Amino acid sequence: MENSPGSVERPAETDPRFALMDHAMGYLFSAALRAAAALGVADHLSTGPRPVAELAEAVGADPLNLHRMLRLLATRGIFVEDDEGRFALTPAAELLRGDVPGSFRSAVLMLTDKTFWQPAGELEEAVRTGTSPFERLFGMPFFDHFARDADTAAVFHVGMAEMSDPENPLVAWAYDFPASATVVDLGGGHGGLLLAVLREHPGLRGVLFEQPHVLQKHRLGELGADDRWELVPGDFFTGAPPGDVYLIKRILHDWDDEQCVRILRHCRRAVSDHGRVLVVDAVIPPGNDPDPGKVIDLLMMSSLTGRERTRAEFDALFTAAGFRLTGVIPTGTRLSIVEGIPVT
Ligand SMILES: C[S@@+](CC[C@H](N)C(=O)[O-])C[C@H]1O[C@@H](n2cnc3c(N)ncnc32)[C@H](O)[C@@H]1O
């Protein structure tokens, strides 16, 4: 028999209204995570567990509210409270420290920054109109906002580099690169992916193509005396430097189809005869299963003009730009490599 609202015939926790309630308040976990990262709580636990009162004093917080924030985070394995009421780091909380290898603090602050948070709150507008509310809220397009000054730029580009760090070696390893070639990392940020590719493949040379202000913070110097790289400042809507392999990681998802075709056409003009493009992005699978690409897709909807795409949608972009899609290669990350070769 169907239960009517208020019926007690079915155990309460299977009532879908409880699930809806939880979904409706899901943003509070993100808010708590952001607050913990911003307060630097994890940095103050590096020497071991501490009582909340002591921790509150160290980070300059209200002890009661700090405890309420941490006990929510602890429900998902970020910090843990012991029997004596002290909080300690967990493996995930450890990565909220700013000073550890693999730190993810800047990535969390970027993903929860007002530039994503506020437009996401206006998602209804994006769905109704088909356009992002970003420019209405911030007065300029996304990447112009992050070019305003060095501190604003760092919020996105340092966070983006941290977000990409765990992916880059796996992407570099997943693809069977030619033994010798020039690899252009188009919109390569601070160069983390190119760094991983050059480390993994000693016969390759690399070009980091980016906006000039982003190149200023590049990391290719980490290769030391190995000088198989160069920096090329530029705009991928007006051209691309010559090369054999184009890495285009988390670029096309920022832009609409027409903008993507413009970017790819510049690659088509610049690519060598036996070259290829490697688009590294989420590839949305059919069906109802959860997929991280379906989540980040809504950031693209609310703050940018782009979207995450299916294989068929990448195929259409490639065809329009003079490439043939030759394969989708899994990388062991949430991203795949969509390979295209020039049509002659
Ligand atoms: C989402 S980030 C991806 C960065 C990097 N590929 C990665 O996966 O970590 C997009 C990048 O595109 C760059 N970008 C945006 N507009 C550009 C343009 N017109 N020309 C060149 N690069 C641009 C940004 O500076 C940013 O680094």
Coordinates of N, CA, C and O in Angstrom, one line a residue, residues 278-340:
L278 N 45.3 16.2 -27.8 CA 44.9 15.3 -26.6 C 44.1 16.2 -25.7 O 44.6 17.0 -24.9
V279 N 42.8 16.1 -25.8 CA 41.9 16.9 -24.9 C 41.7 16.1 -23.6 O 41.3 14.9 -23.7
V280 N 42.1 16.7 -22.5 CA 42.0 16.0 -21.2 C 40.9 16.6 -20.5 O 41.0 17.8 -20.0
D281 N 39.8 15.9 -20.4 CA 38.6 16.5 -19.7 C 37.7 15.3 -19.2 O 38.0 14.1 -19.6
A282 N 36.7 15.6 -18.4 CA 35.7 14.6 -18.1 C 35.0 14.2 -19.4 O 34.7 15.0 -20.2
V283 N 34.7 12.9 -19.5 CA 33.8 12.5 -20.6 C 32.6 11.9 -20.0 O 32.7 10.9 -19.3
I284 N 31.5 12.5 -20.1 CA 30.2 12.2 -19.4 C 29.7 10.9 -19.9 O 29.4 10.8 -21.1
P285 N 29.5 9.9 -19.1 CA 28.9 8.6 -19.5 C 27.4 8.7 -19.6 O 26.8 9.6 -18.9
P286 N 26.8 7.9 -20.4 CA 25.3 7.9 -20.4 C 24.8 7.3 -19.1 O 25.5 6.6 -18.4
G287 N 23.5 7.5 -18.8 CA 22.9 6.9 -17.6 C 22.9 7.7 -16.4 O 23.3 8.9 -16.4
N288 N 22.3 7.1 -15.3 CA 22.0 7.9 -14.1 C 23.1 7.8 -13.0 O 22.9 8.3 -12.0
D289 N 24.1 7.0 -13.3 CA 25.1 6.8 -12.3 C 25.8 8.1 -11.9 O 26.0 9.0 -12.7
P290 N 26.2 8.2 -10.6 CA 27.0 9.3 -10.2 C 28.3 9.4 -11.0 O 28.9 8.4 -11.3
D291 N 28.7 10.6 -11.3 CA 29.9 10.8 -12.0 C 30.4 12.2 -11.6 O 29.7 13.2 -11.7
P292 N 31.7 12.3 -11.2 CA 32.2 13.7 -10.7 C 32.1 14.7 -11.8 O 31.9 15.9 -11.6
G293 N 32.1 14.3 -13.1 CA 32.0 15.2 -14.2 C 30.6 15.9 -14.2 O 30.5 17.0 -14.6
K294 N 29.6 15.2 -13.7 CA 28.3 15.8 -13.7 C 28.2 16.9 -12.7 O 27.3 17.7 -12.7
V295 N 29.1 16.8 -11.7 CA 29.1 17.8 -10.6 C 29.8 19.1 -11.1 O 29.3 20.2 -11.1
I296 N 31.0 18.9 -11.6 CA 31.9 20.0 -12.0 C 31.2 20.7 -13.2 O 31.4 21.9 -13.4
D297 N 30.4 20.0 -13.9 CA 29.6 20.5 -15.1 C 28.8 21.7 -14.6 O 28.7 22.7 -15.3
L298 N 28.3 21.7 -13.4 CA 27.4 22.8 -12.9 C 28.3 24.0 -12.6 O 27.8 25.1 -12.6
L299 N 29.5 23.8 -12.2 CA 30.4 25.0 -12.0 C 30.6 25.7 -13.4 O 30.7 26.9 -13.5
M300 N 30.8 24.8 -14.4 CA 31.0 25.4 -15.8 C 29.7 26.1 -16.2 O 29.8 27.2 -16.9
M301 N 28.6 25.6 -15.8 CA 27.3 26.3 -16.2 C 27.1 27.6 -15.5 O 26.7 28.6 -16.1
S302 N 27.5 27.6 -14.2 CA 27.1 28.8 -13.4 C 28.2 29.9 -13.5 O 27.9 31.1 -13.3
S303 N 29.5 29.5 -13.6 CA 30.5 30.5 -13.6 C 31.2 30.8 -15.0 O 31.9 31.8 -15.1
L304 N 31.1 29.8 -15.9 CA 31.7 30.0 -17.2 C 30.7 29.8 -18.3 O 29.5 29.8 -18.1
T305 N 31.2 29.7 -19.5 CA 30.3 29.5 -20.6 C 30.3 28.1 -21.2 O 29.8 27.7 -22.2
G306 N 31.1 27.2 -20.5 CA 31.4 25.9 -21.0 C 30.5 24.8 -20.4 O 29.5 25.1 -19.8
R307 N 30.9 23.5 -20.7 CA 30.3 22.4 -20.1 C 31.1 21.1 -20.2 O 32.0 21.1 -21.0
E308 N 30.8 20.1 -19.4 CA 31.4 18.8 -19.6 C 30.7 18.2 -20.7 O 29.5 18.4 -20.9
R309 N 31.4 17.3 -21.5 CA 30.8 16.8 -22.7 C 30.9 15.2 -22.8 O 31.7 14.6 -22.1
T310 N 30.0 14.7 -23.6 CA 30.0 13.3 -23.9 C 31.0 13.0 -25.1 O 31.4 14.0 -25.8
R311 N 31.3 11.8 -25.3 CA 32.1 11.4 -26.4 C 31.6 12.0 -27.7 O 32.3 12.5 -28.6
A312 N 30.3 11.8 -27.9 CA 29.7 12.3 -29.2 C 29.8 13.8 -29.3 O 30.0 14.3 -30.5
E313 N 29.8 14.5 -28.2 CA 29.9 16.0 -28.3 C 31.4 16.4 -28.6 O 31.6 17.3 -29.4
F314 N 32.3 15.6 -28.1 CA 33.7 15.9 -28.5 C 34.0 15.6 -29.9 O 34.7 16.3 -30.7
D315 N 33.3 14.5 -30.4 CA 33.4 14.1 -31.8 C 33.0 15.2 -32.7 O 33.6 15.6 -33.7
A316 N 31.9 15.8 -32.3 CA 31.3 16.9 -33.2 C 32.3 18.1 -33.2 O 32.5 18.8 -34.2
L317 N 32.9 18.4 -32.0 CA 33.8 19.6 -32.0 C 35.0 19.3 -32.9 O 35.5 20.1 -33.6
F318 N 35.5 18.0 -32.7 CA 36.7 17.7 -33.5 C 36.4 17.8 -35.0 O 37.2 18.4 -35.8
T319 N 35.3 17.2 -35.4 CA 34.9 17.3 -36.8 C 34.8 18.7 -37.4 O 35.4 19.0 -38.4
A320 N 34.2 19.6 -36.6 CA 34.0 21.0 -37.0 C 35.4 21.7 -37.1 O 35.5 22.7 -37.8
A321 N 36.4 21.2 -36.4 CA 37.7 21.9 -36.4 C 38.7 21.2 -37.3 O 39.9 21.6 -37.3
G322 N 38.3 20.1 -38.0 CA 39.3 19.4 -38.9 C 40.1 18.3 -38.2 O 41.2 18.0 -38.7
F323 N 39.6 17.7 -37.2 CA 40.2 16.6 -36.5 C 39.3 15.4 -36.6 O 38.0 15.5 -36.7
R324 N 39.9 14.2 -36.5 CA 39.0 13.0 -36.3 C 39.3 12.3 -35.0 O 40.5 12.2 -34.6
L325 N 38.3 12.1 -34.3 CA 38.4 11.5 -32.9 C 38.9 10.0 -33.1 O 38.2 9.2 -33.7
T326 N 40.0 9.7 -32.5 CA 40.6 8.4 -32.7 C 40.6 7.5 -31.4 O 41.0 6.3 -31.5
G327 N 40.2 8.1 -30.3 CA 40.2 7.3 -29.1 C 39.9 8.1 -27.9 O 40.1 9.3 -27.8
V328 N 39.4 7.4 -26.9 CA 39.2 8.0 -25.6 C 39.9 7.1 -24.6 O 39.6 5.9 -24.4
I329 N 41.0 7.6 -24.0 CA 41.9 6.8 -23.2 C 41.6 7.1 -21.7 O 41.8 8.3 -21.3
P330 N 41.3 6.1 -20.9 CA 41.1 6.4 -19.4 C 42.5 6.7 -18.8 O 43.5 6.3 -19.3
T331 N 42.5 7.5 -17.8 CA 43.8 7.9 -17.1 C 43.9 7.4 -15.7 O 45.0 7.6 -15.1
G332 N 42.9 6.8 -15.2 CA 42.9 6.5 -13.7 C 42.6 7.7 -12.9 O 42.7 7.6 -11.6
T333 N 42.2 8.8 -13.5 CA 41.7 10.0 -12.8 C 40.3 10.2 -13.2 O 39.7 9.3 -13.9
R334 N 39.7 11.3 -12.8 CA 38.3 11.6 -13.3 C 38.3 12.1 -14.7 O 37.2 12.4 -15.2
L335 N 39.4 12.2 -15.3 CA 39.5 12.7 -16.7 C 40.0 11.7 -17.6 O 40.7 10.8 -17.3
S336 N 39.5 11.8 -18.9 CA 40.0 10.9 -19.9 C 40.8 11.8 -21.0 O 40.7 13.0 -21.0
I337 N 41.6 11.0 -21.8 CA 42.3 11.7 -22.9 C 41.5 11.4 -24.1 O 41.3 10.3 -24.5
V338 N 41.0 12.5 -24.8 CA 40.3 12.4 -26.0 C 41.2 12.7 -27.1 O 41.7 13.9 -27.2
E339 N 41.6 11.7 -27.9 CA 42.7 11.9 -28.9 C 42.0 12.2 -30.3 O 41.1 11.6 -30.7
G340 N 42.6 13.2 -31.0 CA 42.2 13.5 -32.3 C 43.4 13.7 -33.2 O 44.4 14.3 -32.8

